[in-house]
Amino acid sequence: MTGYLLRRIAQAAATMLVAMVLIFIALRVIPGNPLLARFGQHPDQAAMERLEKEYGWDKPLPVQIFDYFWKLFTAGDLGRSIARPNESVSSELAARIPATLELTLAAVMLAIPLGVLAGVAAAVWRNRLPDLACMTIALLGVSIPVFFLGILLREIFTQMPTSGRLPSNVFDYDPITGLVLLDTLLQGRMLLFGEGIRHLCLPAITLSTIPTAVIARITRSSMLEVLDSDYVRTARAKGCPPWRVVWRQAFPNATPAVVNIAAFQIGMLLSGAVLTETIFDWPGLGKYVTDAVSGDKDYVVVQACAMVIAAVFVTTNLLVDMVYVWLDPRIRLT
């Protein structure tokens, strides 16, 4: 088992490095000069050349790659914003990641339990009303675009907060961790905790809809396969209670497929967060990269955000493989 885990960690590190290099190169070959976002359409050529030298863009591409990753791995430096040169991208990401993390965790806490319960119910009552209702709702959830659902919820639930998080400079609480719900809970500010949930509801529901639907469909398929197996029929023939057959016999054996798709959907939540955070003006990673692309054309910011998202995908897959080792004893012997 130790050898397997070490191999997976080495593969994840190599994948992450290759992905980061490809992101770096891809943004360098895009046509156009990113400095135009700072100088406009009629730039001072001497000033542009000075800045290109300052950013190191006058050097050969292999040297740029080496310099960038040397600063990243030795000092955690992701560069400086082009549009706002005094702004450290690393510090901005550190300030914005907690908002995205809180939104993503809220969406996960909705998607996994609801998706699993809906999928199990659909499998147990196959071809009956619960199955039809769950799968119809799941199909709608997969089909509705995130941006449309977000706008629709904003228009329907007008009494709910539809823009931004619970700001610490307006509501009196100390932002200890950057996670509003955790900070207000740690400080015993239950009214603010409830207000934070109100601000989080619509974005979290919007972001969790597609993952919930996907998890429900995969759970149903996996459970149907297991429920038709010989050992489940044997357990039923011996008089095992229905709840025990479902949750103690069938569900544990359907778990690997559910874990796999759930982990993949957690990674996909970051891409969905780009639209969700833009719709609800949520000050996280997605809003940051949207502003960088649409307004400032700041590819230093885009590059850093893309690397963070890639790191989340790779790390999530690595954690899933580690969970598989625990769920499937056969892997421990390889």
mmCIF file of N, CA and C in Angstrom, residues 12-80:
data_model
loop_
_atom_site.group_PDB
_atom_site.id
_atom_site.type_symbol
_atom_site.label_atom_id
_atom_site.label_comp_id
_atom_site.label_asym_id
_atom_site.label_seq_id
_atom_site.Cartn_x
_atom_site.Cartn_y
_atom_site.Cartn_z
ATOM 1 N N ALA A 12 1.003 12.603 -9.141
ATOM 2 C CA ALA A 12 0.259 13.851 -8.944
ATOM 3 C C ALA A 12 1.191 15.056 -9.028
ATOM 4 N N ALA A 13 2.382 14.944 -8.438
ATOM 5 C CA ALA A 13 3.344 16.046 -8.492
ATOM 6 C C ALA A 13 3.791 16.307 -9.927
ATOM 7 N N ALA A 14 4.066 15.233 -10.680
ATOM 8 C CA ALA A 14 4.480 15.400 -12.072
ATOM 9 C C ALA A 14 3.360 15.998 -12.919
ATOM 10 N N THR A 15 2.130 15.531 -12.696
ATOM 11 C CA THR A 15 0.979 16.070 -13.431
ATOM 12 C C THR A 15 0.792 17.548 -13.138
ATOM 13 N N MET A 16 0.929 17.917 -11.871
ATOM 14 C CA MET A 16 0.771 19.312 -11.482
ATOM 15 C C MET A 16 1.833 20.190 -12.140
ATOM 16 N N LEU A 17 3.062 19.711 -12.163
ATOM 17 C CA LEU A 17 4.153 20.483 -12.763
ATOM 18 C C LEU A 17 3.922 20.670 -14.261
ATOM 19 N N VAL A 18 3.544 19.585 -14.943
ATOM 20 C CA VAL A 18 3.289 19.683 -16.386
ATOM 21 C C VAL A 18 2.129 20.623 -16.672
ATOM 22 N N ALA A 19 1.059 20.527 -15.886
ATOM 23 C CA ALA A 19 -0.094 21.405 -16.079
ATOM 24 C C ALA A 19 0.283 22.872 -15.893
ATOM 25 N N MET A 20 1.081 23.163 -14.890
ATOM 26 C CA MET A 20 1.487 24.547 -14.631
ATOM 27 C C MET A 20 2.352 25.090 -15.762
ATOM 28 N N VAL A 21 3.254 24.251 -16.284
ATOM 29 C CA VAL A 21 4.095 24.687 -17.408
ATOM 30 C C VAL A 21 3.245 24.944 -18.645
ATOM 31 N N LEU A 22 2.283 24.054 -18.917
ATOM 32 C CA LEU A 22 1.414 24.230 -20.077
ATOM 33 C C LEU A 22 0.565 25.490 -19.956
ATOM 34 N N ILE A 23 0.071 25.766 -18.757
ATOM 35 C CA ILE A 23 -0.697 26.996 -18.541
ATOM 36 C C ILE A 23 0.180 28.217 -18.803
ATOM 37 N N PHE A 24 1.405 28.178 -18.303
ATOM 38 C CA PHE A 24 2.340 29.286 -18.493
ATOM 39 C C PHE A 24 2.596 29.523 -19.982
ATOM 40 N N ILE A 25 2.871 28.440 -20.720
ATOM 41 C CA ILE A 25 3.184 28.574 -22.144
ATOM 42 C C ILE A 25 1.955 29.025 -22.933
ATOM 43 N N ALA A 26 0.779 28.449 -22.616
ATOM 44 C CA ALA A 26 -0.437 28.779 -23.362
ATOM 45 C C ALA A 26 -0.762 30.261 -23.275
ATOM 46 N N LEU A 27 -0.583 30.855 -22.114
ATOM 47 C CA LEU A 27 -0.884 32.276 -21.960
ATOM 48 C C LEU A 27 0.165 33.156 -22.624
ATOM 49 N N ARG A 28 1.365 32.625 -22.836
ATOM 50 C CA ARG A 28 2.401 33.411 -23.509
ATOM 51 C C ARG A 28 2.207 33.453 -25.020
ATOM 52 N N VAL A 29 1.560 32.444 -25.586
ATOM 53 C CA VAL A 29 1.408 32.400 -27.039
ATOM 54 C C VAL A 29 0.106 33.033 -27.513
ATOM 55 N N ILE A 30 -0.724 33.506 -26.585
ATOM 56 C CA ILE A 30 -1.956 34.195 -26.976
ATOM 57 C C ILE A 30 -1.584 35.501 -27.675
ATOM 58 N N PRO A 31 -2.183 35.806 -28.836
ATOM 59 C CA PRO A 31 -1.869 37.057 -29.541
ATOM 60 C C PRO A 31 -2.222 38.282 -28.702
ATOM 61 N N GLY A 32 -1.450 39.354 -28.925
ATOM 62 C CA GLY A 32 -1.717 40.595 -28.220
ATOM 63 C C GLY A 32 -0.739 40.829 -27.085
ATOM 64 N N ASN A 33 -0.615 42.084 -26.706
ATOM 65 C CA ASN A 33 0.292 42.477 -25.630
ATOM 66 C C ASN A 33 -0.524 42.779 -24.381
ATOM 67 N N PRO A 34 -0.324 42.037 -23.301
ATOM 68 C CA PRO A 34 -1.123 42.273 -22.095
ATOM 69 C C PRO A 34 -0.878 43.632 -21.460
ATOM 70 N N LEU A 35 0.234 44.262 -21.778
ATOM 71 C CA LEU A 35 0.518 45.568 -21.196
ATOM 72 C C LEU A 35 -0.411 46.661 -21.728
ATOM 73 N N LEU A 36 -1.102 46.374 -22.842
ATOM 74 C CA LEU A 36 -2.049 47.352 -23.365
ATOM 75 C C LEU A 36 -3.186 47.605 -22.377
ATOM 76 N N ALA A 37 -3.464 46.625 -21.504
ATOM 77 C CA ALA A 37 -4.501 46.829 -20.482
ATOM 78 C C ALA A 37 -4.102 47.929 -19.515
ATOM 79 N N ARG A 38 -2.813 48.136 -19.370
ATOM 80 C CA ARG A 38 -2.334 49.162 -18.454
ATOM 81 C C ARG A 38 -2.123 50.503 -19.142
ATOM 82 N N PHE A 39 -1.655 50.475 -20.405
ATOM 83 C CA PHE A 39 -1.308 51.711 -21.097
ATOM 84 C C PHE A 39 -2.369 52.190 -22.068
ATOM 85 N N GLY A 40 -3.327 51.322 -22.424
ATOM 86 C CA GLY A 40 -4.317 51.715 -23.402
ATOM 87 C C GLY A 40 -3.831 51.436 -24.813
ATOM 88 N N GLN A 41 -4.558 51.956 -25.804
ATOM 89 C CA GLN A 41 -4.262 51.674 -27.199
ATOM 90 C C GLN A 41 -3.119 52.515 -27.765
ATOM 91 N N HIS A 42 -2.687 53.527 -27.038
ATOM 92 C CA HIS A 42 -1.592 54.372 -27.505
ATOM 93 C C HIS A 42 -0.510 54.433 -26.423
ATOM 94 N N PRO A 43 0.227 53.353 -26.269
ATOM 95 C CA PRO A 43 1.182 53.261 -25.157
ATOM 96 C C PRO A 43 2.486 53.984 -25.450
ATOM 97 N N ASP A 44 3.201 54.298 -24.385
ATOM 98 C CA ASP A 44 4.563 54.824 -24.475
ATOM 99 C C ASP A 44 5.496 53.633 -24.690
ATOM 100 N N GLN A 45 6.135 53.576 -25.869
ATOM 101 C CA GLN A 45 6.934 52.414 -26.216
ATOM 102 C C GLN A 45 8.082 52.199 -25.241
ATOM 103 N N ALA A 46 8.716 53.288 -24.822
ATOM 104 C CA ALA A 46 9.839 53.170 -23.888
ATOM 105 C C ALA A 46 9.371 52.612 -22.549
ATOM 106 N N ALA A 47 8.196 53.073 -22.090
ATOM 107 C CA ALA A 47 7.656 52.585 -20.821
ATOM 108 C C ALA A 47 7.274 51.108 -20.926
ATOM 109 N N MET A 48 6.730 50.701 -22.088
ATOM 110 C CA MET A 48 6.373 49.294 -22.274
ATOM 111 C C MET A 48 7.610 48.397 -22.268
ATOM 112 N N GLU A 49 8.684 48.872 -22.916
ATOM 113 C CA GLU A 49 9.916 48.081 -22.936
ATOM 114 C C GLU A 49 10.507 47.960 -21.535
ATOM 115 N N ARG A 50 10.382 49.046 -20.760
ATOM 116 C CA ARG A 50 10.895 49.014 -19.387
ATOM 117 C C ARG A 50 10.105 48.003 -18.547
ATOM 118 N N LEU A 51 8.784 47.977 -18.736
ATOM 119 C CA LEU A 51 7.958 47.048 -17.972
ATOM 120 C C LEU A 51 8.164 45.602 -18.429
ATOM 121 N N GLU A 52 8.346 45.406 -19.722
ATOM 122 C CA GLU A 52 8.625 44.056 -20.206
ATOM 123 C C GLU A 52 9.909 43.515 -19.569
ATOM 124 N N LYS A 53 10.893 44.380 -19.431
ATOM 125 C CA LYS A 53 12.127 43.971 -18.780
ATOM 126 C C LYS A 53 11.896 43.719 -17.296
ATOM 127 N N GLU A 54 11.053 44.563 -16.676
ATOM 128 C CA GLU A 54 10.758 44.416 -15.246
ATOM 129 C C GLU A 54 10.032 43.101 -14.965
ATOM 130 N N TYR A 55 9.092 42.732 -15.852
ATOM 131 C CA TYR A 55 8.363 41.475 -15.681
ATOM 132 C C TYR A 55 9.157 40.271 -16.187
ATOM 133 N N GLY A 56 10.266 40.529 -16.873
ATOM 134 C CA GLY A 56 11.088 39.446 -17.391
ATOM 135 C C GLY A 56 10.618 38.881 -18.702
ATOM 136 N N TRP A 57 9.739 39.597 -19.402
ATOM 137 C CA TRP A 57 9.167 39.078 -20.646
ATOM 138 C C TRP A 57 10.090 39.275 -21.848
ATOM 139 N N ASP A 58 11.195 39.967 -21.639
ATOM 140 C CA ASP A 58 12.166 40.126 -22.716
ATOM 141 C C ASP A 58 13.131 38.934 -22.797
ATOM 142 N N LYS A 59 13.035 38.026 -21.836
ATOM 143 C CA LYS A 59 13.932 36.870 -21.793
ATOM 144 C C LYS A 59 13.352 35.720 -22.622
ATOM 145 N N PRO A 60 14.178 34.759 -23.021
ATOM 146 C CA PRO A 60 13.657 33.565 -23.719
ATOM 147 C C PRO A 60 12.646 32.823 -22.847
ATOM 148 N N LEU A 61 11.714 32.131 -23.492
ATOM 149 C CA LEU A 61 10.632 31.464 -22.779
ATOM 150 C C LEU A 61 11.130 30.459 -21.731
ATOM 151 N N PRO A 62 12.130 29.617 -22.023
ATOM 152 C CA PRO A 62 12.608 28.698 -20.978
ATOM 153 C C PRO A 62 13.131 29.417 -19.736
ATOM 154 N N VAL A 63 13.776 30.573 -19.943
ATOM 155 C CA VAL A 63 14.283 31.349 -18.805
ATOM 156 C C VAL A 63 13.114 31.928 -18.009
ATOM 157 N N GLN A 64 12.074 32.388 -18.711
ATOM 158 C CA GLN A 64 10.885 32.907 -18.019
ATOM 159 C C GLN A 64 10.245 31.818 -17.153
ATOM 160 N N ILE A 65 10.152 30.622 -17.723
ATOM 161 C CA ILE A 65 9.547 29.512 -16.971
ATOM 162 C C ILE A 65 10.373 29.200 -15.725
ATOM 163 N N PHE A 66 11.681 29.138 -15.885
ATOM 164 C CA PHE A 66 12.543 28.826 -14.737
ATOM 165 C C PHE A 66 12.420 29.912 -13.666
ATOM 166 N N ASP A 67 12.482 31.180 -14.072
ATOM 167 C CA ASP A 67 12.394 32.278 -13.101
ATOM 168 C C ASP A 67 11.055 32.259 -12.358
ATOM 169 N N TYR A 68 9.969 32.007 -13.101
ATOM 170 C CA TYR A 68 8.639 32.028 -12.485
ATOM 171 C C TYR A 68 8.511 30.929 -11.437
ATOM 172 N N PHE A 69 8.900 29.722 -11.816
ATOM 173 C CA PHE A 69 8.729 28.603 -10.886
ATOM 174 C C PHE A 69 9.748 28.646 -9.748
ATOM 175 N N TRP A 70 10.890 29.250 -9.980
ATOM 176 C CA TRP A 70 11.843 29.431 -8.885
ATOM 177 C C TRP A 70 11.246 30.344 -7.808
ATOM 178 N N LYS A 71 10.646 31.454 -8.252
ATOM 179 C CA LYS A 71 10.013 32.373 -7.293
ATOM 180 C C LYS A 71 8.801 31.715 -6.628
ATOM 181 N N LEU A 72 8.052 30.919 -7.410
ATOM 182 C CA LEU A 72 6.860 30.277 -6.863
ATOM 183 C C LEU A 72 7.217 29.271 -5.773
ATOM 184 N N PHE A 73 8.206 28.415 -6.038
ATOM 185 C CA PHE A 73 8.525 27.338 -5.094
ATOM 186 C C PHE A 73 9.414 27.799 -3.943
ATOM 187 N N THR A 74 10.149 28.898 -4.118
ATOM 188 C CA THR A 74 11.022 29.367 -3.042
ATOM 189 C C THR A 74 10.377 30.449 -2.185
ATOM 190 N N ALA A 75 9.498 31.261 -2.793
ATOM 191 C CA ALA A 75 8.918 32.379 -2.041
ATOM 192 C C ALA A 75 7.398 32.429 -2.118
ATOM 193 N N GLY A 76 6.782 31.492 -2.841
ATOM 194 C CA GLY A 76 5.331 31.526 -2.982
ATOM 195 C C GLY A 76 4.840 32.723 -3.760
ATOM 196 N N ASP A 77 5.678 33.244 -4.658
ATOM 197 C CA ASP A 77 5.369 34.461 -5.409
ATOM 198 C C ASP A 77 4.737 34.098 -6.747
ATOM 199 N N LEU A 78 3.486 34.507 -6.954
ATOM 200 C CA LEU A 78 2.781 34.265 -8.210
ATOM 201 C C LEU A 78 2.826 35.472 -9.139
ATOM 202 N N GLY A 79 3.652 36.443 -8.802
ATOM 203 C CA GLY A 79 3.803 37.616 -9.663
ATOM 204 C C GLY A 79 2.966 38.795 -9.202
ATOM 205 N N ARG A 80 3.077 39.880 -9.977
ATOM 206 C CA ARG A 80 2.323 41.102 -9.701
ATOM 207 C C ARG A 80 1.323 41.354 -10.819
#
